[in-house]
Amino acid sequence: VNSTTAMAATLDIRLKRINKTYTDGDTISGYAVIRCKQDCGHNGLTLNLTGTVSMQLSSKNVGVFEAFYNSIKPIQLTGATLELAKPGKFTTGLTEIPFEIPFKSKGNKTLYETYHGVFINIQYVLQLDLKRSLLNKDLSKTCEFLVEYNPKNAGQPSSQTPITFAISPDSVVNVQNKASLPKFRVTGQLTSSHISISEPLSGELVIEQCATRIKSVELQLVRVETCGCLEGYAKETTEIQNIQVADGDAPRGIKIPLHMVLPRLFTCPSVSATNFRIEFEVNIVVVFQDDYLVSENIPIRVSRF
């Protein structure tokens, strides 16, 4: 009986803004949609808005620092509750209840941009809850919306100076025997080390010389997630995406363009907060024919401007 009556009603959240993207100070408006196959009694309908930063430790850090467990509790950035319907009855068919909910930070907290990482998540959710009698299961429906900084308030970057790199046997670290490396030199530049999240990362590289065949040249985007507190930090580096910019034994002396669009959700403006940091790096990777690889690491700062 319970499952039949539970299936007799379904909930949905429809936002008026198609891209579901908001900024601090906006009003989120939409409709709570209730579909009933038969008249449906209830004990009230509420809409909850939450914004949280949630953190977790990788398995290698679990148990290392007791203090971690307090510092990685979820951080509440915002919250609000609206009562959409008092206890009563929804009639058979479709009911749409319009809502408007102000979107603003809690106290002096920053509404960081939406971000889905490996060890850090910044997420904003609307949840519709329909309370029902003891015999019937409560119903709920969630809808994630995206948050971006307002670029008008972000300001322009301090400098857009190109950042140059040169990879050679001398520049390579973590190698036991540098004499075993082939003679090679790869140079290039990124347009800037401070980039806008809405613009592609761009630059170029030149393989000036290489005494062995090259298998591949790759551009790798990496996230560096740090959780913790003064007693200790856990820092994790994971790959976001990898783009091959040259396949096979790339010609020498020719400019190879570098171009990468930053993926939404998996990147956000760089953040440095009390208990967490989200930073980004780029690796220029050269893979030789025998699968031996060398790379150059370039920290970048991401903003919205």
PDB file of C-alpha atoms in Angstrom:
ATOM      1  CA  VAL A   1       0.000   0.000   0.000  1.00  0.00           C
ATOM      2  CA  ASN A   2       2.770   2.399   0.995  1.00  0.00           C
ATOM      3  CA  SER A   3       4.711   2.067  -2.261  1.00  0.00           C
ATOM      4  CA  THR A   4       1.534   2.512  -4.318  1.00  0.00           C
ATOM      5  CA  THR A   5       0.611   5.745  -2.585  1.00  0.00           C
ATOM      6  CA  ALA A   6       4.227   6.930  -2.702  1.00  0.00           C
ATOM      7  CA  MET A   7       4.207   6.398  -6.467  1.00  0.00           C
ATOM      8  CA  ALA A   8       0.891   8.254  -6.685  1.00  0.00           C
ATOM      9  CA  ALA A   9       2.729  11.573  -6.209  1.00  0.00           C
ATOM     10  CA  THR A  10       5.989  12.901  -7.710  1.00  0.00           C
ATOM     11  CA  LEU A  11       7.908  16.128  -7.088  1.00  0.00           C
ATOM     12  CA  ASP A  12      10.024  18.271  -9.391  1.00  0.00           C
ATOM     13  CA  ILE A  13      11.829  21.625  -9.234  1.00  0.00           C
ATOM     14  CA  ARG A  14      11.795  23.829 -12.327  1.00  0.00           C
ATOM     15  CA  LEU A  15      14.039  26.901 -12.345  1.00  0.00           C
ATOM     16  CA  LYS A  16      13.181  29.885 -14.538  1.00  0.00           C
ATOM     17  CA  ARG A  17      16.828  30.386 -15.456  1.00  0.00           C
ATOM     18  CA  ILE A  18      17.689  27.777 -18.086  1.00  0.00           C
ATOM     19  CA  ASN A  19      21.441  27.650 -17.317  1.00  0.00           C
ATOM     20  CA  LYS A  20      20.760  27.310 -13.547  1.00  0.00           C
ATOM     21  CA  THR A  21      23.646  29.720 -12.880  1.00  0.00           C
ATOM     22  CA  TYR A  22      23.449  32.402 -10.171  1.00  0.00           C
ATOM     23  CA  THR A  23      25.647  34.901  -8.361  1.00  0.00           C
ATOM     24  CA  ASP A  24      25.582  36.343  -4.829  1.00  0.00           C
ATOM     25  CA  GLY A  25      22.591  38.660  -4.391  1.00  0.00           C
ATOM     26  CA  ASP A  26      20.429  37.034  -7.087  1.00  0.00           C
ATOM     27  CA  THR A  27      16.892  35.816  -6.489  1.00  0.00           C
ATOM     28  CA  ILE A  28      16.312  32.176  -7.445  1.00  0.00           C
ATOM     29  CA  SER A  29      12.832  31.788  -8.865  1.00  0.00           C
ATOM     30  CA  GLY A  30      10.995  28.799 -10.255  1.00  0.00           C
ATOM     31  CA  TYR A  31       8.182  26.350  -9.614  1.00  0.00           C
ATOM     32  CA  ALA A  32       7.655  23.408  -7.314  1.00  0.00           C
ATOM     33  CA  VAL A  33       5.786  20.852  -9.428  1.00  0.00           C
ATOM     34  CA  ILE A  34       3.592  18.211  -7.787  1.00  0.00           C
ATOM     35  CA  ARG A  35       1.971  15.489  -9.905  1.00  0.00           C
ATOM     36  CA  CYS A  36      -0.699  13.337  -8.223  1.00  0.00           C
ATOM     37  CA  LYS A  37      -2.467  10.288  -9.663  1.00  0.00           C
ATOM     38  CA  GLN A  38      -5.089  10.704  -6.965  1.00  0.00           C
ATOM     39  CA  ASP A  39      -5.838  13.243  -4.246  1.00  0.00           C
ATOM     40  CA  CYS A  40      -2.811  13.379  -1.964  1.00  0.00           C
ATOM     41  CA  GLY A  41      -2.984  14.485   1.675  1.00  0.00           C
ATOM     42  CA  HIS A  42       0.224  15.936   3.161  1.00  0.00           C
ATOM     43  CA  ASN A  43       1.687  17.612   6.238  1.00  0.00           C
ATOM     44  CA  GLY A  44       3.336  20.547   4.456  1.00  0.00           C
ATOM     45  CA  LEU A  45       5.702  21.316   1.563  1.00  0.00           C
ATOM     46  CA  THR A  46       9.023  23.129   2.170  1.00  0.00           C
ATOM     47  CA  LEU A  47      11.915  24.239  -0.013  1.00  0.00           C
ATOM     48  CA  ASN A  48      15.424  24.265   1.486  1.00  0.00           C
ATOM     49  CA  LEU A  49      18.455  25.993  -0.018  1.00  0.00           C
ATOM     50  CA  THR A  50      21.916  24.879   1.129  1.00  0.00           C
ATOM     51  CA  GLY A  51      25.452  25.760   0.086  1.00  0.00           C
ATOM     52  CA  THR A  52      28.317  23.719   1.534  1.00  0.00           C
ATOM     53  CA  VAL A  53      32.001  23.007   1.172  1.00  0.00           C
ATOM     54  CA  SER A  54      32.529  19.322   1.931  1.00  0.00           C
ATOM     55  CA  MET A  55      35.980  17.773   2.329  1.00  0.00           C
ATOM     56  CA  GLN A  56      37.322  14.284   2.680  1.00  0.00           C
ATOM     57  CA  LEU A  57      40.740  12.795   3.262  1.00  0.00           C
ATOM     58  CA  SER A  58      42.418  10.347   0.934  1.00  0.00           C
ATOM     59  CA  SER A  59      42.916   6.865   2.385  1.00  0.00           C
ATOM     60  CA  LYS A  60      46.649   7.524   2.860  1.00  0.00           C
ATOM     61  CA  ASN A  61      45.936  10.416   5.255  1.00  0.00           C
ATOM     62  CA  VAL A  62      43.154   8.861   7.308  1.00  0.00           C
ATOM     63  CA  GLY A  63      44.236   8.509  10.927  1.00  0.00           C
ATOM     64  CA  VAL A  64      47.312  10.705  10.512  1.00  0.00           C
ATOM     65  CA  PHE A  65      46.025  13.840  12.229  1.00  0.00           C
ATOM     66  CA  GLU A  66      43.303  13.838  14.870  1.00  0.00           C
ATOM     67  CA  ALA A  67      42.884  17.577  14.356  1.00  0.00           C
ATOM     68  CA  PHE A  68      41.903  16.930  10.744  1.00  0.00           C
ATOM     69  CA  TYR A  69      38.551  15.531  11.689  1.00  0.00           C
ATOM     70  CA  ASN A  70      37.427  18.861  13.133  1.00  0.00           C
ATOM     71  CA  SER A  71      38.934  20.934  10.360  1.00  0.00           C
ATOM     72  CA  ILE A  72      37.269  18.969   7.547  1.00  0.00           C
ATOM     73  CA  LYS A  73      33.710  19.199   8.814  1.00  0.00           C
ATOM     74  CA  PRO A  74      31.409  20.622   6.116  1.00  0.00           C
ATOM     75  CA  ILE A  75      31.396  24.428   5.953  1.00  0.00           C
ATOM     76  CA  GLN A  76      27.923  25.962   5.598  1.00  0.00           C
ATOM     77  CA  LEU A  77      28.102  28.900   3.180  1.00  0.00           C
ATOM     78  CA  THR A  78      24.405  29.685   2.959  1.00  0.00           C
ATOM     79  CA  GLY A  79      20.993  28.341   3.892  1.00  0.00           C
ATOM     80  CA  ALA A  80      17.324  29.281   3.686  1.00  0.00           C
ATOM     81  CA  THR A  81      13.929  27.584   4.078  1.00  0.00           C
ATOM     82  CA  LEU A  82      10.597  28.496   2.474  1.00  0.00           C
ATOM     83  CA  GLU A  83       7.218  27.057   3.390  1.00  0.00           C
ATOM     84  CA  LEU A  84       5.428  26.520   0.072  1.00  0.00           C
ATOM     85  CA  ALA A  85       2.248  24.811   1.335  1.00  0.00           C
ATOM     86  CA  LYS A  86       0.701  24.320   4.752  1.00  0.00           C
ATOM     87  CA  PRO A  87      -0.664  20.846   5.649  1.00  0.00           C
ATOM     88  CA  GLY A  88      -3.597  19.968   3.394  1.00  0.00           C
ATOM     89  CA  LYS A  89      -4.316  18.144   0.153  1.00  0.00           C
ATOM     90  CA  PHE A  90      -3.047  18.281  -3.430  1.00  0.00           C
ATOM     91  CA  THR A  91      -5.733  17.344  -5.927  1.00  0.00           C
ATOM     92  CA  THR A  92      -5.347  14.842  -8.762  1.00  0.00           C
ATOM     93  CA  GLY A  93      -3.246  16.129 -11.660  1.00  0.00           C
ATOM     94  CA  LEU A  94      -0.597  18.833 -11.834  1.00  0.00           C
ATOM     95  CA  THR A  95      -0.004  21.531  -9.191  1.00  0.00           C
ATOM     96  CA  GLU A  96       2.606  24.252  -9.750  1.00  0.00           C
ATOM     97  CA  ILE A  97       3.632  26.490  -6.850  1.00  0.00           C
ATOM     98  CA  PRO A  98       5.834  29.480  -7.769  1.00  0.00           C
ATOM     99  CA  PHE A  99       8.703  30.381  -5.445  1.00  0.00           C
ATOM    100  CA  GLU A 100      11.354  33.075  -5.029  1.00  0.00           C
ATOM    101  CA  ILE A 101      14.248  32.542  -2.666  1.00  0.00           C
ATOM    102  CA  PRO A 102      16.973  35.163  -2.080  1.00  0.00           C
ATOM    103  CA  PHE A 103      20.473  33.835  -2.628  1.00  0.00           C
ATOM    104  CA  LYS A 104      22.988  35.425  -0.284  1.00  0.00           C
ATOM    105  CA  SER A 105      25.855  34.312   1.918  1.00  0.00           C
ATOM    106  CA  LYS A 106      25.549  33.406   5.585  1.00  0.00           C
ATOM    107  CA  GLY A 107      27.191  36.124   7.697  1.00  0.00           C
ATOM    108  CA  ASN A 108      30.493  37.143   6.149  1.00  0.00           C
ATOM    109  CA  LYS A 109      31.077  33.826   4.334  1.00  0.00           C
ATOM    110  CA  THR A 110      32.160  33.904   0.688  1.00  0.00           C
ATOM    111  CA  LEU A 111      29.907  32.140  -1.806  1.00  0.00           C
ATOM    112  CA  TYR A 112      32.667  30.238  -3.605  1.00  0.00           C
ATOM    113  CA  GLU A 113      32.023  29.032  -7.135  1.00  0.00           C
ATOM    114  CA  THR A 114      30.546  25.577  -7.690  1.00  0.00           C
ATOM    115  CA  TYR A 115      33.342  22.998  -7.864  1.00  0.00           C
ATOM    116  CA  HIS A 116      33.362  19.196  -8.066  1.00  0.00           C
ATOM    117  CA  GLY A 117      36.791  17.904  -7.044  1.00  0.00           C
ATOM    118  CA  VAL A 118      38.153  14.639  -5.703  1.00  0.00           C
ATOM    119  CA  PHE A 119      38.688  15.683  -2.074  1.00  0.00           C
ATOM    120  CA  ILE A 120      36.801  19.019  -2.026  1.00  0.00           C
ATOM    121  CA  ASN A 121      33.269  19.739  -3.246  1.00  0.00           C
ATOM    122  CA  ILE A 122      31.528  23.118  -3.301  1.00  0.00           C
ATOM    123  CA  GLN A 123      27.863  22.503  -3.976  1.00  0.00           C
ATOM    124  CA  TYR A 124      24.609  24.463  -3.917  1.00  0.00           C
ATOM    125  CA  VAL A 125      21.332  22.546  -3.760  1.00  0.00           C
ATOM    126  CA  LEU A 126      17.599  23.201  -3.585  1.00  0.00           C
ATOM    127  CA  GLN A 127      15.613  20.437  -1.867  1.00  0.00           C
ATOM    128  CA  LEU A 128      11.851  20.090  -1.958  1.00  0.00           C
ATOM    129  CA  ASP A 129      10.377  18.119   0.971  1.00  0.00           C
ATOM    130  CA  LEU A 130       6.799  16.880   1.152  1.00  0.00           C
ATOM    131  CA  LYS A 131       5.916  15.665   4.643  1.00  0.00           C
ATOM    132  CA  ARG A 132       3.291  12.928   4.716  1.00  0.00           C
ATOM    133  CA  SER A 133       1.358  10.902   7.270  1.00  0.00           C
ATOM    134  CA  LEU A 134       2.922   7.973   9.130  1.00  0.00           C
ATOM    135  CA  LEU A 135       1.685   5.386   6.634  1.00  0.00           C
ATOM    136  CA  ASN A 136       3.115   7.187   3.611  1.00  0.00           C
ATOM    137  CA  LYS A 137       6.779   7.862   2.937  1.00  0.00           C
ATOM    138  CA  ASP A 138       7.911  11.487   2.875  1.00  0.00           C
ATOM    139  CA  LEU A 139       8.914  12.620  -0.618  1.00  0.00           C
ATOM    140  CA  SER A 140      11.876  14.789  -1.555  1.00  0.00           C
ATOM    141  CA  LYS A 141      13.501  16.077  -4.719  1.00  0.00           C
ATOM    142  CA  THR A 142      16.868  17.836  -5.074  1.00  0.00           C
ATOM    143  CA  CYS A 143      18.170  20.154  -7.772  1.00  0.00           C
ATOM    144  CA  GLU A 144      21.748  21.413  -7.954  1.00  0.00           C
ATOM    145  CA  PHE A 145      22.290  24.948  -9.251  1.00  0.00           C
ATOM    146  CA  LEU A 146      25.590  26.563 -10.224  1.00  0.00           C
ATOM    147  CA  VAL A 147      27.226  29.563  -8.629  1.00  0.00           C
ATOM    148  CA  GLU A 148      29.681  31.918 -10.324  1.00  0.00           C
ATOM    149  CA  TYR A 149      31.362  35.099  -9.138  1.00  0.00           C
ATOM    150  CA  ASN A 150      30.107  38.297 -10.678  1.00  0.00           C
ATOM    151  CA  PRO A 151      32.940  39.268 -13.075  1.00  0.00           C
ATOM    152  CA  LYS A 152      32.073  42.971 -12.574  1.00  0.00           C
ATOM    153  CA  ASN A 153      33.344  42.693  -9.000  1.00  0.00           C
ATOM    154  CA  ALA A 154      36.314  40.501  -9.834  1.00  0.00           C
ATOM    155  CA  GLY A 155      38.468  43.181 -11.464  1.00  0.00           C
ATOM    156  CA  GLN A 156      41.141  42.699 -14.078  1.00  0.00           C
ATOM    157  CA  PRO A 157      44.225  40.541 -13.472  1.00  0.00           C
ATOM    158  CA  SER A 158      47.255  42.298 -12.077  1.00  0.00           C
ATOM    159  CA  SER A 159      49.456  41.175 -14.952  1.00  0.00           C
ATOM    160  CA  GLN A 160      49.087  39.254 -18.187  1.00  0.00           C
ATOM    161  CA  THR A 161      52.768  38.624 -18.786  1.00  0.00           C
ATOM    162  CA  PRO A 162      53.670  35.474 -20.756  1.00  0.00           C
ATOM    163  CA  ILE A 163      55.384  32.726 -18.780  1.00  0.00           C
ATOM    164  CA  THR A 164      58.215  30.939 -20.558  1.00  0.00           C
ATOM    165  CA  PHE A 165      59.543  27.421 -20.022  1.00  0.00           C
ATOM    166  CA  ALA A 166      62.479  25.342 -21.213  1.00  0.00           C
ATOM    167  CA  ILE A 167      62.773  21.581 -20.718  1.00  0.00           C
ATOM    168  CA  SER A 168      66.171  19.938 -21.110  1.00  0.00           C
ATOM    169  CA  PRO A 169      68.193  17.244 -19.292  1.00  0.00           C
ATOM    170  CA  ASP A 170      69.472  19.998 -16.953  1.00  0.00           C
ATOM    171  CA  SER A 171      65.953  21.072 -15.944  1.00  0.00           C
ATOM    172  CA  VAL A 172      64.673  17.573 -15.187  1.00  0.00           C
ATOM    173  CA  VAL A 173      64.512  16.631 -11.501  1.00  0.00           C
ATOM    174  CA  ASN A 174      63.876  13.246  -9.823  1.00  0.00           C
ATOM    175  CA  VAL A 175      66.176  11.415 -12.233  1.00  0.00           C
ATOM    176  CA  GLN A 176      68.893   9.115 -10.891  1.00  0.00           C
ATOM    177  CA  ASN A 177      71.106   9.181 -13.960  1.00  0.00           C
ATOM    178  CA  LYS A 178      70.812  12.262 -16.149  1.00  0.00           C
ATOM    179  CA  ALA A 179      73.411  10.814 -18.517  1.00  0.00           C
ATOM    180  CA  SER A 180      70.818   8.223 -19.600  1.00  0.00           C
ATOM    181  CA  LEU A 181      68.533  10.966 -20.923  1.00  0.00           C
ATOM    182  CA  PRO A 182      68.688  11.743 -24.643  1.00  0.00           C
ATOM    183  CA  LYS A 183      69.895  15.169 -25.677  1.00  0.00           C
ATOM    184  CA  PHE A 184      66.796  17.341 -26.079  1.00  0.00           C
ATOM    185  CA  ARG A 185      65.494  20.863 -25.648  1.00  0.00           C
ATOM    186  CA  VAL A 186      61.850  21.962 -25.663  1.00  0.00           C
ATOM    187  CA  THR A 187      60.979  25.644 -25.178  1.00  0.00           C
ATOM    188  CA  GLY A 188      57.732  27.582 -25.205  1.00  0.00           C
ATOM    189  CA  GLN A 189      55.398  29.873 -23.347  1.00  0.00           C
ATOM    190  CA  LEU A 190      51.935  30.169 -21.876  1.00  0.00           C
ATOM    191  CA  THR A 191      50.118  33.416 -22.669  1.00  0.00           C
ATOM    192  CA  SER A 192      49.869  34.119 -18.915  1.00  0.00           C
ATOM    193  CA  SER A 193      50.128  32.366 -15.563  1.00  0.00           C
ATOM    194  CA  HIS A 194      46.953  34.222 -14.450  1.00  0.00           C
ATOM    195  CA  ILE A 195      44.047  33.139 -16.615  1.00  0.00           C
ATOM    196  CA  SER A 196      40.321  33.743 -16.827  1.00  0.00           C
ATOM    197  CA  ILE A 197      38.184  30.657 -16.203  1.00  0.00           C
ATOM    198  CA  SER A 198      36.007  31.609 -19.167  1.00  0.00           C
ATOM    199  CA  GLU A 199      38.931  31.841 -21.609  1.00  0.00           C
ATOM    200  CA  PRO A 200      41.050  28.979 -23.007  1.00  0.00           C
ATOM    201  CA  LEU A 201      44.533  28.396 -21.648  1.00  0.00           C
ATOM    202  CA  SER A 202      46.836  29.104 -24.589  1.00  0.00           C
ATOM    203  CA  GLY A 203      50.478  29.207 -25.623  1.00  0.00           C
ATOM    204  CA  GLU A 204      52.978  27.427 -27.852  1.00  0.00           C
ATOM    205  CA  LEU A 205      55.992  25.160 -27.701  1.00  0.00           C
ATOM    206  CA  VAL A 206      58.912  24.310 -30.000  1.00  0.00           C
ATOM    207  CA  ILE A 207      60.929  21.105 -29.984  1.00  0.00           C
ATOM    208  CA  GLU A 208      64.283  22.681 -30.726  1.00  0.00           C
ATOM    209  CA  GLN A 209      66.212  19.416 -30.704  1.00  0.00           C
ATOM    210  CA  CYS A 210      65.787  15.799 -29.630  1.00  0.00           C
ATOM    211  CA  ALA A 211      68.253  12.983 -30.246  1.00  0.00           C
ATOM    212  CA  THR A 212      65.582  10.285 -29.971  1.00  0.00           C
ATOM    213  CA  ARG A 213      62.139   9.759 -31.464  1.00  0.00           C
ATOM    214  CA  ILE A 214      59.204  11.354 -29.671  1.00  0.00           C
ATOM    215  CA  LYS A 215      56.006   9.407 -29.116  1.00  0.00           C
ATOM    216  CA  SER A 216      53.735  12.186 -27.842  1.00  0.00           C
ATOM    217  CA  VAL A 217      53.586  15.742 -26.467  1.00  0.00           C
ATOM    218  CA  GLU A 218      50.789  16.437 -23.984  1.00  0.00           C
ATOM    219  CA  LEU A 219      49.261  19.345 -22.078  1.00  0.00           C
ATOM    220  CA  GLN A 220      47.919  18.274 -18.702  1.00  0.00           C
ATOM    221  CA  LEU A 221      45.695  20.237 -16.312  1.00  0.00           C
ATOM    222  CA  VAL A 222      46.069  19.310 -12.637  1.00  0.00           C
ATOM    223  CA  ARG A 223      44.160  20.262  -9.486  1.00  0.00           C
ATOM    224  CA  VAL A 224      45.939  20.633  -6.156  1.00  0.00           C
ATOM    225  CA  GLU A 225      43.477  20.233  -3.277  1.00  0.00           C
ATOM    226  CA  THR A 226      44.634  21.000   0.262  1.00  0.00           C
ATOM    227  CA  CYS A 227      42.519  20.265   3.356  1.00  0.00           C
ATOM    228  CA  GLY A 228      43.486  20.726   6.977  1.00  0.00           C
ATOM    229  CA  CYS A 229      44.457  23.195   9.661  1.00  0.00           C
ATOM    230  CA  LEU A 230      47.538  24.567  11.417  1.00  0.00           C
ATOM    231  CA  GLU A 231      48.345  21.135  12.899  1.00  0.00           C
ATOM    232  CA  GLY A 232      48.765  19.659   9.466  1.00  0.00           C
ATOM    233  CA  TYR A 233      47.578  19.682   5.885  1.00  0.00           C
ATOM    234  CA  ALA A 234      46.744  16.929   3.436  1.00  0.00           C
ATOM    235  CA  LYS A 235      47.696  17.970  -0.071  1.00  0.00           C
ATOM    236  CA  GLU A 236      46.487  15.917  -3.040  1.00  0.00           C
ATOM    237  CA  THR A 237      47.339  16.398  -6.713  1.00  0.00           C
ATOM    238  CA  THR A 238      45.072  14.797  -9.321  1.00  0.00           C
ATOM    239  CA  GLU A 239      44.713  15.117 -13.076  1.00  0.00           C
ATOM    240  CA  ILE A 240      41.654  16.901 -14.481  1.00  0.00           C
ATOM    241  CA  GLN A 241      42.276  16.496 -18.187  1.00  0.00           C
ATOM    242  CA  ASN A 242      45.019  15.642 -20.648  1.00  0.00           C
ATOM    243  CA  ILE A 243      45.220  16.931 -24.220  1.00  0.00           C
ATOM    244  CA  GLN A 244      47.650  15.497 -26.757  1.00  0.00           C
ATOM    245  CA  VAL A 245      49.140  18.389 -28.733  1.00  0.00           C
ATOM    246  CA  ALA A 246      51.505  16.307 -30.903  1.00  0.00           C
ATOM    247  CA  ASP A 247      51.203  12.659 -31.906  1.00  0.00           C
ATOM    248  CA  GLY A 248      54.309  10.788 -32.967  1.00  0.00           C
ATOM    249  CA  ASP A 249      57.761  12.189 -33.723  1.00  0.00           C
ATOM    250  CA  ALA A 250      56.869  15.883 -33.854  1.00  0.00           C
ATOM    251  CA  PRO A 251      58.901  18.005 -36.306  1.00  0.00           C
ATOM    252  CA  ARG A 252      61.733  20.062 -34.845  1.00  0.00           C
ATOM    253  CA  GLY A 253      61.771  23.837 -34.909  1.00  0.00           C
ATOM    254  CA  ILE A 254      58.053  24.272 -35.572  1.00  0.00           C
ATOM    255  CA  LYS A 255      55.693  26.156 -33.269  1.00  0.00           C
ATOM    256  CA  ILE A 256      53.068  23.792 -31.834  1.00  0.00           C
ATOM    257  CA  PRO A 257      50.021  25.660 -30.458  1.00  0.00           C
ATOM    258  CA  LEU A 258      48.778  24.926 -26.934  1.00  0.00           C
ATOM    259  CA  HIS A 259      45.043  25.355 -26.362  1.00  0.00           C
ATOM    260  CA  MET A 260      42.874  24.056 -23.543  1.00  0.00           C
ATOM    261  CA  VAL A 261      39.324  24.975 -22.518  1.00  0.00           C
ATOM    262  CA  LEU A 262      38.908  24.695 -18.742  1.00  0.00           C
ATOM    263  CA  PRO A 263      36.120  22.210 -17.960  1.00  0.00           C
ATOM    264  CA  ARG A 264      33.120  23.562 -16.013  1.00  0.00           C
ATOM    265  CA  LEU A 265      32.552  22.046 -12.551  1.00  0.00           C
ATOM    266  CA  PHE A 266      36.029  20.476 -12.387  1.00  0.00           C
ATOM    267  CA  THR A 267      37.712  23.885 -12.283  1.00  0.00           C
ATOM    268  CA  CYS A 268      36.881  27.086 -10.406  1.00  0.00           C
ATOM    269  CA  PRO A 269      38.696  30.314  -9.535  1.00  0.00           C
ATOM    270  CA  SER A 270      41.694  29.507  -7.297  1.00  0.00           C
ATOM    271  CA  VAL A 271      40.672  29.511  -3.622  1.00  0.00           C
ATOM    272  CA  SER A 272      42.757  29.941  -0.478  1.00  0.00           C
ATOM    273  CA  ALA A 273      40.570  29.668   2.647  1.00  0.00           C
ATOM    274  CA  THR A 274      41.318  28.831   6.270  1.00  0.00           C
ATOM    275  CA  ASN A 275      40.701  25.087   6.056  1.00  0.00           C
ATOM    276  CA  PHE A 276      41.061  24.398   2.361  1.00  0.00           C
ATOM    277  CA  ARG A 277      42.800  25.496  -0.822  1.00  0.00           C
ATOM    278  CA  ILE A 278      42.053  24.755  -4.467  1.00  0.00           C
ATOM    279  CA  GLU A 279      44.922  25.486  -6.846  1.00  0.00           C
ATOM    280  CA  PHE A 280      45.762  24.538 -10.414  1.00  0.00           C
ATOM    281  CA  GLU A 281      48.874  23.610 -12.355  1.00  0.00           C
ATOM    282  CA  VAL A 282      49.755  22.803 -15.942  1.00  0.00           C
ATOM    283  CA  ASN A 283      52.211  20.082 -16.944  1.00  0.00           C
ATOM    284  CA  ILE A 284      53.952  20.110 -20.325  1.00  0.00           C
ATOM    285  CA  VAL A 285      54.748  16.418 -20.898  1.00  0.00           C
ATOM    286  CA  VAL A 286      57.089  14.958 -23.537  1.00  0.00           C
ATOM    287  CA  VAL A 287      56.912  11.173 -23.977  1.00  0.00           C
ATOM    288  CA  PHE A 288      59.863   9.536 -25.736  1.00  0.00           C
ATOM    289  CA  GLN A 289      59.623   6.439 -27.944  1.00  0.00           C
ATOM    290  CA  ASP A 290      60.606   4.094 -25.082  1.00  0.00           C
ATOM    291  CA  ASP A 291      57.718   5.533 -22.965  1.00  0.00           C
ATOM    292  CA  TYR A 292      60.147   7.489 -20.772  1.00  0.00           C
ATOM    293  CA  LEU A 293      58.658  10.903 -20.090  1.00  0.00           C
ATOM    294  CA  VAL A 294      59.822  14.299 -18.885  1.00  0.00           C
ATOM    295  CA  SER A 295      57.610  17.169 -17.787  1.00  0.00           C
ATOM    296  CA  GLU A 296      57.632  20.819 -16.803  1.00  0.00           C
ATOM    297  CA  ASN A 297      55.246  21.948 -14.059  1.00  0.00           C
ATOM    298  CA  ILE A 298      53.766  25.475 -14.201  1.00  0.00           C
ATOM    299  CA  PRO A 299      51.487  26.732 -11.387  1.00  0.00           C
ATOM    300  CA  ILE A 300      48.650  28.898 -12.733  1.00  0.00           C
ATOM    301  CA  ARG A 301      46.149  31.186 -11.040  1.00  0.00           C
ATOM    302  CA  VAL A 302      42.542  30.989 -12.215  1.00  0.00           C
ATOM    303  CA  SER A 303      40.111  33.904 -11.775  1.00  0.00           C
ATOM    304  CA  ARG A 304      36.871  35.098 -13.318  1.00  0.00           C
ATOM    305  CA  PHE A 305      37.350  38.369 -15.203  1.00  0.00           C
TER     306      PHE A 305
END
